[in-house]
Short mmCIF file of C-alpha atoms in Angstrom, two decimals:
data_model
loop_
_atom_site.label_atom_id
_atom_site.label_comp_id
_atom_site.label_asym_id
_atom_site.label_seq_id
_atom_site.Cartn_x
_atom_site.Cartn_y
_atom_site.Cartn_z
CA MET Z 71 0.00 0.00 0.00
CA GLN Z 72 1.28 3.45 -0.92
CA LEU Z 73 0.27 5.19 2.30
CA TYR Z 74 2.81 7.94 1.62
CA LYS Z 75 0.43 9.45 -0.93
CA ASP Z 76 -2.00 10.30 1.88
CA GLN Z 77 0.58 11.35 4.50
CA GLU Z 78 2.63 14.55 4.69
CA LEU Z 79 5.89 13.57 6.34
CA LYS Z 80 8.08 16.35 7.69
CA ILE Z 81 11.77 15.86 8.49
CA TYR Z 82 14.03 18.18 10.47
CA ASN Z 83 16.85 19.01 8.07
CA SER Z 84 20.10 19.78 9.88
CA LEU Z 85 21.32 21.65 6.81
CA THR Z 86 18.53 24.24 6.90
CA GLY Z 87 17.61 24.02 10.59
CA GLU Z 88 13.93 23.59 9.70
CA LYS Z 89 11.30 20.89 9.40
CA GLU Z 90 10.65 20.32 5.73
CA VAL Z 91 8.03 18.32 3.84
CA PHE Z 92 9.75 15.17 2.62
CA LYS Z 93 9.80 14.84 -1.16
CA PRO Z 94 12.03 12.02 -2.40
CA ILE Z 95 14.04 12.47 -5.58
CA ASN Z 96 12.24 9.54 -7.19
CA GLU Z 97 8.58 9.10 -6.25
CA GLY Z 98 7.99 6.01 -4.15
CA HIS Z 99 11.72 5.40 -3.60
CA VAL Z 100 14.02 6.55 -0.78
CA GLY Z 101 17.81 6.42 -0.67
CA MET Z 102 19.17 6.62 2.88
CA TYR Z 103 22.79 6.42 4.05
CA VAL Z 104 23.79 6.15 7.71
CA CYS Z 105 27.38 6.20 8.95
CA GLY Z 106 28.07 2.82 10.53
CA PRO Z 107 30.56 1.76 13.22
CA THR Z 108 34.34 1.65 13.20
CA VAL Z 109 34.79 -1.97 14.21
CA TYR Z 110 37.74 -1.85 16.61
CA SER Z 111 35.78 -2.52 19.84
CA ASN Z 112 32.38 -3.62 21.11
CA VAL Z 113 29.62 -1.36 19.88
CA HIS Z 114 28.95 1.58 22.21
CA LEU Z 115 25.43 1.98 23.62
CA GLY Z 116 25.37 5.55 22.31
CA ASN Z 117 25.95 4.21 18.81
CA VAL Z 118 23.14 1.72 19.37
CA ARG Z 119 20.84 4.63 20.21
CA THR Z 120 21.73 6.31 16.90
CA PHE Z 121 21.27 3.15 14.85
CA MET Z 122 17.97 2.42 16.64
CA SER Z 123 16.68 5.87 15.69
CA PHE Z 124 17.37 5.16 12.03
CA ASP Z 125 15.98 1.64 12.32
CA VAL Z 126 12.64 3.18 13.35
CA ILE Z 127 12.91 5.73 10.52
CA PHE Z 128 13.65 2.90 8.05
CA ARG Z 129 10.68 0.92 9.40
CA TYR Z 130 8.27 3.85 9.14
CA LEU Z 131 9.32 4.75 5.60
CA ARG Z 132 8.73 1.12 4.60
CA HIS Z 133 5.38 1.12 6.41
CA LEU Z 134 4.34 4.16 4.36
CA GLY Z 135 4.99 2.10 1.25
CA TYR Z 136 8.32 3.53 0.13
CA LYS Z 137 10.87 1.23 -1.45
CA VAL Z 138 13.89 2.10 0.69
CA ARG Z 139 17.51 1.43 -0.13
CA TYR Z 140 19.17 1.74 3.24
CA VAL Z 141 22.98 1.79 3.14
CA ARG Z 142 24.92 1.59 6.42
CA ASN Z 143 28.66 1.12 6.11
CA ILE Z 144 31.32 -0.67 8.13
CA THR Z 145 34.50 1.38 8.66
CA ASP Z 146 37.33 -1.17 8.69
CA ALA Z 147 40.29 1.08 7.76
CA GLY Z 148 41.39 4.71 7.68
CA HIS Z 149 39.77 5.94 10.92
CA LEU Z 150 42.67 7.39 12.90
CA GLU Z 151 42.74 8.12 16.62
CA ASN Z 152 40.87 11.24 17.76
CA ASP Z 153 39.20 11.45 14.30
CA ALA Z 154 42.35 13.25 13.12
CA ASP Z 155 44.76 13.11 10.16
CA VAL Z 156 47.68 12.01 12.33
CA GLY Z 157 48.06 9.14 14.75
CA GLU Z 158 47.49 5.42 14.55
CA ASP Z 159 44.64 3.63 12.79
CA LYS Z 160 42.17 2.48 15.48
CA ILE Z 161 41.92 -1.04 14.07
CA THR Z 162 45.66 -1.40 13.49
CA LYS Z 163 46.34 -0.25 17.06
CA LYS Z 164 43.95 -2.88 18.45
CA ALA Z 165 45.58 -5.56 16.26
CA ARG Z 166 49.07 -4.56 17.45
CA LEU Z 167 48.04 -4.63 21.11
CA GLU Z 168 46.43 -8.07 20.78
CA GLN Z 169 49.05 -9.38 18.33
CA ILE Z 170 46.49 -10.46 15.75
CA GLU Z 171 45.69 -9.49 12.16
CA PRO Z 172 43.69 -6.27 11.64
CA MET Z 173 41.01 -8.26 9.80
CA GLU Z 174 40.64 -10.49 12.86
CA VAL Z 175 39.78 -7.36 14.83
CA VAL Z 176 37.33 -6.31 12.11
CA GLN Z 177 35.66 -9.74 12.03
CA ARG Z 178 35.34 -10.05 15.80
CA TYR Z 179 33.71 -6.69 16.33
CA THR Z 180 31.57 -6.79 13.17
CA VAL Z 181 30.08 -10.06 14.43
CA ASP Z 182 29.52 -8.47 17.86
CA PHE Z 183 27.87 -5.45 16.23
CA HIS Z 184 25.50 -7.66 14.24
CA ASN Z 185 24.69 -9.82 17.28
CA VAL Z 186 23.79 -6.80 19.42
CA LEU Z 187 21.59 -5.30 16.73
CA SER Z 188 19.91 -8.65 16.07
CA THR Z 189 19.18 -9.07 19.80
CA LEU Z 190 17.54 -5.64 19.78
CA ASN Z 191 15.48 -6.59 16.69
CA PHE Z 192 17.04 -4.23 14.15
CA LEU Z 193 16.23 -4.74 10.51
CA PRO Z 194 19.40 -5.28 8.46
CA PRO Z 195 20.24 -2.51 5.97
CA SER Z 196 19.77 -3.09 2.26
CA ILE Z 197 23.53 -2.83 1.68
CA GLU Z 198 26.36 -2.89 4.23
CA PRO Z 199 29.53 -1.92 2.34
CA THR Z 200 33.00 -1.89 3.86
CA ALA Z 201 35.65 0.77 3.37
CA THR Z 202 38.29 -1.80 2.38
CA GLY Z 203 35.96 -3.16 -0.29
CA HIS Z 204 35.83 0.23 -2.04
CA ILE Z 205 39.46 1.35 -2.30
CA ILE Z 206 39.27 1.70 -6.11
CA GLU Z 207 36.24 3.99 -5.89
CA GLN Z 208 38.00 6.13 -3.30
CA ILE Z 209 41.13 6.49 -5.42
CA GLU Z 210 39.01 7.56 -8.41
CA LEU Z 211 37.26 10.13 -6.21
CA VAL Z 212 40.60 11.58 -5.12
CA LYS Z 213 41.69 11.83 -8.76
CA ALA Z 214 38.53 13.77 -9.63
CA ILE Z 215 39.01 16.20 -6.73
CA ILE Z 216 42.64 16.80 -7.76
CA ASP Z 217 41.64 17.28 -11.40
CA ASN Z 218 39.06 19.87 -10.36
CA GLY Z 219 41.71 21.83 -8.45
CA PHE Z 220 40.49 21.20 -4.89
CA ALA Z 221 43.23 18.89 -3.62
CA TYR Z 222 47.02 18.66 -3.63
CA GLU Z 223 49.60 15.90 -3.15
CA VAL Z 224 52.53 16.22 -0.75
CA ASN Z 225 55.03 13.44 -0.04
CA GLY Z 226 52.61 10.66 -0.96
CA SER Z 227 49.60 12.10 0.90
CA VAL Z 228 46.69 14.01 -0.68
CA TYR Z 229 44.89 16.80 1.17
CA PHE Z 230 41.65 18.61 0.46
CA ASP Z 231 42.21 22.35 -0.03
CA VAL Z 232 39.51 23.85 2.17
CA HIS Z 233 40.46 27.47 1.37
CA LYS Z 234 40.34 26.85 -2.40
CA PHE Z 235 36.96 25.14 -2.00
CA ASN Z 236 35.65 28.05 0.05
CA GLU Z 237 36.26 30.43 -2.87
CA THR Z 238 33.34 28.87 -4.77
CA SER Z 239 31.29 27.22 -2.01
CA GLN Z 240 30.86 27.33 1.75
CA TYR Z 241 32.79 24.98 3.99
CA GLY Z 242 30.86 24.84 7.27
CA LYS Z 243 27.32 25.16 5.89
CA LEU Z 244 26.07 22.06 7.75
CA SER Z 245 27.66 22.75 11.14
CA LYS Z 246 27.10 26.51 10.80
CA ARG Z 247 30.83 27.18 11.23
CA VAL Z 248 32.65 29.99 9.49
CA LEU Z 249 36.05 29.26 7.97
CA GLU Z 250 37.56 32.47 9.35
CA ASP Z 251 36.57 31.39 12.86
CA LEU Z 252 38.04 27.94 12.29
CA ILE Z 253 41.31 29.53 11.17
CA HIS Z 254 41.38 31.78 14.23
CA ASN Z 255 40.75 28.84 16.62
CA THR Z 256 43.15 26.36 15.03
CA ARG Z 257 46.59 25.65 16.43
CA THR Z 258 49.29 24.29 14.11
CA LEU Z 259 50.07 20.80 15.36
CA ASP Z 260 53.27 18.81 14.99
CA GLY Z 261 53.00 16.30 12.17
CA GLN Z 262 50.68 18.47 10.09
CA SER Z 263 53.38 20.45 8.33
CA ASP Z 264 52.60 18.84 4.96
CA LYS Z 265 49.32 20.73 4.82
CA LYS Z 266 48.99 24.16 3.26
CA ASN Z 267 46.55 25.05 6.05
CA PRO Z 268 45.59 23.32 9.32
CA GLN Z 269 41.94 23.18 8.20
CA ASP Z 270 42.78 20.98 5.19
CA PHE Z 271 41.95 17.31 5.68
CA ALA Z 272 43.39 14.07 4.33
CA LEU Z 273 41.85 12.34 1.33
CA TRP Z 274 44.70 9.82 1.08
CA LYS Z 275 47.49 9.22 3.58
CA LYS Z 276 50.94 7.87 2.87
CA ALA Z 277 51.52 4.62 4.76
CA GLU Z 278 54.58 4.71 6.94
CA PRO Z 279 56.69 1.49 6.97
CA GLN Z 280 55.02 0.24 10.16
CA HIS Z 281 51.47 0.81 8.85
CA ILE Z 282 49.93 -2.63 8.19
CA MET Z 283 46.80 -1.71 6.20
CA ARG Z 284 47.99 -0.20 2.91
CA TRP Z 285 47.06 -0.14 -0.75
CA PRO Z 286 48.86 0.97 -3.94
CA SER Z 287 47.75 4.28 -5.45
CA PRO Z 288 49.01 6.87 -7.97
CA TRP Z 289 50.62 8.67 -5.01
CA GLY Z 290 52.30 5.61 -3.49
CA ASP Z 291 51.26 3.01 -0.92
CA GLY Z 292 48.75 4.43 1.50
CA PHE Z 293 45.21 4.31 2.86
CA PRO Z 294 42.06 6.41 2.43
CA GLY Z 295 40.96 9.27 4.65
CA TRP Z 296 38.02 8.49 6.94
CA HIS Z 297 35.75 11.16 5.42
CA LEU Z 298 36.41 9.97 1.87
CA GLU Z 299 35.09 6.47 2.54
CA CYS Z 300 31.50 7.53 3.16
CA THR Z 301 31.41 9.80 0.10
CA ALA Z 302 32.58 6.92 -2.11
CA MET Z 303 30.17 4.33 -0.70
CA SER Z 304 27.09 6.57 -0.46
CA THR Z 305 27.35 7.89 -4.02
CA LYS Z 306 28.17 4.44 -5.45
CA TYR Z 307 24.96 2.90 -4.15
CA LEU Z 308 22.60 5.88 -3.92
CA GLY Z 309 23.75 8.22 -6.69
CA GLU Z 310 25.46 11.60 -6.80
CA THR Z 311 22.51 13.13 -4.93
CA PHE Z 312 20.30 11.09 -2.61
CA ASP Z 313 17.48 11.67 -0.14
CA ILE Z 314 18.64 11.15 3.46
CA HIS Z 315 22.01 11.02 5.19
CA GLY Z 316 21.99 10.15 8.88
CA GLY Z 317 24.39 9.73 11.75
CA GLY Z 318 25.19 10.81 15.27
CA MET Z 319 25.36 14.48 16.23
CA ASP Z 320 29.10 14.07 16.85
CA LEU Z 321 29.64 13.37 13.13
CA LYS Z 322 28.20 16.66 11.91
CA PHE Z 323 31.63 18.28 12.09
CA PRO Z 324 34.02 17.49 10.64
CA HIS Z 325 32.91 14.18 9.11
CA HIS Z 326 29.68 15.17 7.39
CA GLU Z 327 30.96 18.65 6.59
CA CYS Z 328 33.87 17.05 4.75
CA GLU Z 329 31.52 14.69 2.90
CA ILE Z 330 29.61 17.66 1.50
CA ALA Z 331 32.83 19.37 0.43
CA GLN Z 332 34.21 16.22 -1.22
CA ASN Z 333 31.01 15.60 -3.16
CA GLU Z 334 30.78 19.18 -4.40
CA ALA Z 335 34.47 19.24 -5.32
CA ALA Z 336 34.36 15.94 -7.22
CA LEU Z 337 30.87 15.97 -8.74
CA GLY Z 338 29.81 19.60 -8.63
CA LYS Z 339 26.66 19.00 -6.59
CA SER Z 340 25.52 18.78 -3.00
CA PRO Z 341 25.10 15.09 -2.10
CA VAL Z 342 22.10 15.05 0.23
CA ASN Z 343 18.67 16.67 0.40
CA TYR Z 344 17.90 15.88 4.06
CA TRP Z 345 20.63 15.65 6.71
CA MET Z 346 19.47 13.97 9.94
CA HIS Z 347 21.38 13.76 13.22
CA ALA Z 348 20.55 11.70 16.31
CA ASN Z 349 21.53 13.23 19.62
CA MET Z 350 23.76 11.86 22.36
CA LEU Z 351 23.14 9.28 25.07
CA GLU Z 352 24.11 10.17 28.63
CA MET Z 353 24.00 8.08 31.80
CA ASN Z 354 22.84 9.48 35.12
CA GLY Z 355 23.14 13.02 33.79
CA GLN Z 356 26.78 12.66 32.77
CA ARG Z 357 28.54 12.04 29.48
CA MET Z 358 29.26 8.35 28.98
CA ALA Z 359 33.02 7.75 29.00
CA LYS Z 360 35.35 4.88 29.83
CA SER Z 361 37.83 7.30 31.39
CA THR Z 362 35.38 8.28 34.15
CA GLY Z 363 33.81 4.83 34.55
CA ASN Z 364 30.43 6.27 33.59
CA THR Z 365 29.72 3.69 30.93
CA ILE Z 366 27.77 0.53 30.26
CA ASN Z 367 27.75 -1.61 27.14
CA PRO Z 368 24.72 -3.30 25.56
CA HIS Z 369 25.68 -6.76 26.85
CA GLU Z 370 25.91 -5.48 30.42
CA LEU Z 371 22.59 -3.66 30.19
CA LEU Z 372 20.75 -6.68 28.79
CA SER Z 373 22.34 -9.25 31.11
CA GLY Z 374 22.25 -7.20 34.31
CA ASP Z 375 25.97 -7.87 34.77
CA ASN Z 376 26.86 -4.35 35.86
CA ASP Z 377 26.92 -2.10 38.92
CA LYS Z 378 24.95 0.75 37.32
CA MET Z 379 21.44 -0.77 37.10
CA SER Z 380 19.31 -2.67 39.61
CA LYS Z 381 18.44 -5.50 37.21
CA ALA Z 382 18.65 -6.80 33.67
CA TYR Z 383 16.38 -5.21 31.08
CA SER Z 384 14.87 -7.00 28.11
CA PRO Z 385 15.58 -5.87 24.53
CA ASN Z 386 11.94 -4.78 24.21
CA VAL Z 387 12.19 -2.55 27.29
CA VAL Z 388 15.46 -1.00 26.03
CA ARG Z 389 13.84 -0.23 22.65
CA PHE Z 390 10.72 1.13 24.34
CA PHE Z 391 12.84 3.33 26.64
CA MET Z 392 14.80 4.81 23.74
CA ALA Z 393 11.65 5.43 21.70
CA GLN Z 394 10.17 7.49 24.56
CA SER Z 395 12.58 10.29 23.65
CA SER Z 396 12.85 12.16 20.35
CA TYR Z 397 15.88 11.09 18.31
CA ARG Z 398 17.00 14.76 18.32
CA SER Z 399 16.95 15.02 22.14
CA VAL Z 400 19.74 14.09 24.52
CA LEU Z 401 18.64 10.87 26.24
CA ASP Z 402 19.63 10.22 29.86
CA LEU Z 403 19.96 6.51 30.65
CA THR Z 404 18.97 5.88 34.27
CA ASP Z 405 17.75 2.91 36.26
CA ALA Z 406 14.64 4.85 37.29
CA GLY Z 407 13.89 5.70 33.66
CA LEU Z 408 14.28 2.08 32.55
CA LEU Z 409 12.09 0.83 35.43
CA ALA Z 410 9.38 3.33 34.49
CA SER Z 411 9.61 2.27 30.83
CA GLU Z 412 9.36 -1.39 31.85
CA LYS Z 413 6.16 -0.71 33.79
CA GLY Z 414 4.70 1.29 30.92
CA TYR Z 415 5.67 -1.37 28.40
CA ASN Z 416 4.11 -4.15 30.51
CA ARG Z 417 0.94 -2.11 30.97
CA LEU Z 418 0.63 -1.60 27.23
CA MET Z 419 1.24 -5.29 26.53
CA GLU Z 420 -1.35 -6.22 29.14
CA SER Z 421 -3.92 -3.99 27.45
CA LEU Z 422 -3.08 -5.42 24.05
CA GLY Z 423 -3.54 -8.92 25.46
CA LEU Z 424 -7.13 -8.12 26.44
CA ILE Z 425 -8.29 -6.90 23.04
CA SER Z 426 -9.23 -10.27 21.53
CA ASN Z 427 -11.70 -10.85 24.37
CA LEU Z 428 -13.52 -7.51 24.04
CA LYS Z 429 -17.26 -7.64 23.46
CA ALA Z 430 -18.37 -5.72 20.38
CA SER Z 431 -21.29 -3.29 20.43
CA ASN Z 432 -23.67 -1.99 17.77
CA ALA Z 433 -22.11 1.48 18.00
CA SER Z 434 -18.79 3.00 19.01
CA SER Z 435 -18.42 5.67 21.66
CA ILE Z 436 -14.72 6.09 20.79
CA HIS Z 437 -13.52 7.58 17.49
CA ILE Z 438 -10.80 5.11 16.52
CA ASN Z 439 -10.17 6.77 13.14
CA GLU Z 440 -9.40 10.06 14.89
CA TRP Z 441 -7.06 8.26 17.26
CA LEU Z 442 -5.29 6.55 14.36
CA LYS Z 443 -4.90 9.89 12.61
CA LYS Z 444 -3.08 11.22 15.70
CA CYS Z 445 -0.67 8.27 15.58
CA TYR Z 446 0.26 9.09 11.99
CA GLU Z 447 0.48 12.81 12.76
CA ALA Z 448 3.04 12.03 15.48
CA MET Z 449 5.25 9.98 13.19
CA ASN Z 450 4.82 12.44 10.33
CA ASP Z 451 6.13 15.19 12.62
CA ASP Z 452 9.82 14.26 12.24
CA PHE Z 453 9.28 10.72 13.57
CA ASN Z 454 8.00 11.88 16.96
CA THR Z 455 8.01 8.55 18.77
CA PRO Z 456 7.28 10.00 22.27
CA ILE Z 457 3.97 11.44 21.05
CA LEU Z 458 3.22 8.22 19.17
CA ILE Z 459 3.73 6.22 22.38
CA ALA Z 460 1.46 8.61 24.30
CA ASN Z 461 -1.23 7.86 21.69
CA LEU Z 462 -0.59 4.12 21.98
CA PHE Z 463 -1.18 4.37 25.73
CA GLU Z 464 -4.44 6.13 24.88
CA GLY Z 465 -5.35 3.14 22.71
CA GLY Z 466 -4.57 0.86 25.66
CA LYS Z 467 -6.87 2.96 27.83
CA TYR Z 468 -9.68 2.49 25.29
CA ILE Z 469 -9.29 -1.29 25.58
CA ASN Z 470 -9.62 -1.16 29.36
CA GLN Z 471 -12.63 1.17 29.16
CA VAL Z 472 -14.42 -1.18 26.76
CA LYS Z 473 -13.56 -4.17 28.95
CA GLU Z 474 -15.00 -2.37 32.00
CA GLY Z 475 -18.09 -1.35 30.07
CA SER Z 476 -17.66 2.43 30.33
CA GLU Z 477 -17.07 2.74 26.53
CA THR Z 478 -18.19 0.76 23.48
CA LEU Z 479 -16.65 -0.26 20.15
CA THR Z 480 -18.03 -2.00 17.10
CA ALA Z 481 -16.35 -5.21 15.90
CA GLU Z 482 -14.89 -3.24 13.00
CA ASP Z 483 -13.33 -0.65 15.33
CA ILE Z 484 -11.95 -3.36 17.63
CA THR Z 485 -10.26 -4.94 14.60
CA LEU Z 486 -8.85 -1.56 13.49
CA LEU Z 487 -7.60 -0.77 16.99
CA GLU Z 488 -5.89 -4.16 17.32
CA LYS Z 489 -4.31 -3.96 13.86
CA SER Z 490 -3.08 -0.40 14.43
CA LEU Z 491 -1.57 -1.15 17.84
CA ASN Z 492 0.23 -4.17 16.42
CA THR Z 493 1.47 -2.15 13.43
CA PHE Z 494 2.92 0.72 15.44
CA LEU Z 495 4.30 -1.37 18.30
CA PHE Z 496 5.89 -4.16 16.31
CA ASP Z 497 6.33 -3.02 12.70
CA VAL Z 498 7.24 0.63 13.32
CA LEU Z 499 8.75 0.81 16.82
CA GLY Z 500 10.36 -2.58 16.27
CA LEU Z 501 9.32 -4.31 19.48
CA ARG Z 502 9.53 -8.08 19.14
CA LYS Z 503 6.46 -10.20 19.71
CA ASP Z 504 7.06 -12.80 22.37
CA GLU Z 505 4.96 -15.01 24.58
CA LYS Z 506 3.88 -12.09 26.75
CA THR Z 507 2.95 -9.83 23.87
CA GLN Z 508 0.88 -12.13 21.67
CA ALA Z 509 -2.74 -11.13 21.14
CA GLY Z 510 -4.74 -12.78 23.87
CA GLY Z 511 -2.23 -11.82 26.54
CA GLY Z 512 0.14 -14.62 25.78
CA ASP Z 513 -2.01 -17.74 25.85
CA LYS Z 514 0.58 -19.82 27.71
CA LEU Z 515 1.23 -17.21 30.39
CA ALA Z 516 -2.45 -16.39 30.81
CA GLY Z 517 -3.30 -20.10 31.00
CA ALA Z 518 -0.69 -20.73 33.69
CA VAL Z 519 -1.86 -17.78 35.79
CA ASP Z 520 -5.51 -18.88 35.38
CA VAL Z 521 -4.58 -22.28 36.86
CA LEU Z 522 -3.02 -20.53 39.86
CA ILE Z 523 -6.06 -18.26 40.25
CA LYS Z 524 -8.34 -21.32 40.34
CA LEU Z 525 -6.10 -22.99 42.94
CA ARG Z 526 -6.25 -19.82 45.00
CA GLN Z 527 -10.05 -19.70 44.72
CA GLU Z 528 -10.25 -23.32 45.91
CA ALA Z 529 -7.95 -22.53 48.83
CA ARG Z 530 -10.15 -19.62 49.86
CA ALA Z 531 -13.30 -21.74 49.55
CA ASN Z 532 -11.63 -24.27 51.88
CA LYS Z 533 -10.67 -21.43 54.23
CA ASP Z 534 -6.96 -22.14 53.57
CA PHE Z 535 -6.10 -18.47 53.63
CA ALA Z 536 -2.40 -19.13 54.18
CA LEU Z 537 -2.15 -20.90 50.79
CA SER Z 538 -4.34 -18.24 49.15
CA ASP Z 539 -2.02 -15.49 50.39
CA GLN Z 540 1.08 -17.48 49.43
CA ILE Z 541 -0.08 -17.79 45.78
CA ARG Z 542 -0.87 -14.07 45.62
CA ASP Z 543 2.41 -13.00 47.27
CA GLU Z 544 4.69 -15.30 45.25
CA LEU Z 545 3.10 -14.18 41.99
CA ALA Z 546 3.62 -10.57 43.07
CA GLU Z 547 7.31 -11.29 43.67
CA VAL Z 548 7.74 -12.17 39.98
CA GLY Z 549 5.73 -9.14 38.84
CA ILE Z 550 2.28 -10.71 38.35
CA ILE Z 551 -0.32 -8.78 40.35
CA LEU Z 552 -3.70 -10.37 41.13
CA LYS Z 553 -6.74 -8.08 41.39
CA ASP Z 554 -9.89 -9.28 43.11
CA GLY Z 555 -13.06 -7.63 41.80
CA LYS Z 556 -16.80 -8.14 41.62
CA ASP Z 557 -16.39 -10.07 38.36
CA GLY Z 558 -13.66 -12.34 39.73
CA THR Z 559 -9.87 -12.20 39.82
CA THR Z 560 -7.77 -10.70 37.02
CA PHE Z 561 -4.02 -10.23 36.74
CA SER Z 562 -1.61 -7.63 35.44
CA ILE Z 563 2.13 -7.72 34.78
CA ASN Z 564 4.03 -5.08 36.72
#
């Protein structure tokens, strides 16, 4: 279904600083590139937050009926320490410290990256290119930039001439930085003497004798610059100009700024129509950093094997927690926040489990179509997942009101409500259906609790109140709360 024809999606464009109506270059098709990980260590939870934001965006675009080509790269060479033009390659350094091959490092942490994302129910991208698999394309790109007069070669390295570029374009347009200010605030560092100006950045670096990862080029053995890799891979698979480029806020400058400059210098056109940036993840109000100990990795969060959180949290709860904040907002990871999200998630799943047992009426007192419209309006407003979730809770409230008899729904509206909740929870937000979340409340779980409720009723009838209380209390200890009412005993998951 081509739902996009009836929906007006607006995206916050980092380039213009405004929300803009989304109009793809080719109707019905979307090209989206997201900067992937540098695979020299276990994936950082902050990176997971970024990739999860774009997973939801990918899911919603597909839900609207777009054919999406989603390209997310793997950086397996050329990313130097401190994101600079000098220093050691991050992957080579890890390989040297562990006395293994660089590609062993790449393999180990690429597998870890995929395992984490699979556990959290990410959809795989359409294409996942590697930097080392596109050396030829990068060399050709450097040649074009040199031929157009925007780069120069010195001692086997090639640098982008930012000042020359700025004569015909604007370096800093994405990050809103002015070149004159950059010049004023830049110190000349040792090891950068080959550059005409400190602001120039490497397109190709000469490999010193000790540098393991190296390739032949017209300028001698070397390796590509980090910024160049994404320009080569994005334009190869999405064209010289494509719809969406995403990444973390920390990549806006210099990485994405350099991508724009490279594309304009080589191809004469701006590469991207909509730049999107996900904001940072903090923990307990502080920046996450290994140096301060204020850090937790995905494995630790999901297993509970850490001293930062009171318990383990399921992948569904982690996804739900992250979706309760806009992708453009700083998100503070706290135990209290995760516990609150877990309760909200369980409450929503409990409501969804009741829907198949609702009794239909001849008329509806609730306007489900209006409610559904609000769900789409939230997502169409720059993928506003917090507002969407607020509306989903409203849908859960409708279910409880109909169950209690204070509101009514026709069979058709019950079907629409159930379908819509399932669509937004599982297809769009990417929660994974499990035993607890199946329609009907999880038949196996509900059946087991019903057996215990009957045993408790028998105990009470036999005046064995100690056993009755024991069943209630032990269920409560595992988060299943029994509620005695005039219509019998029901349960909820806390």
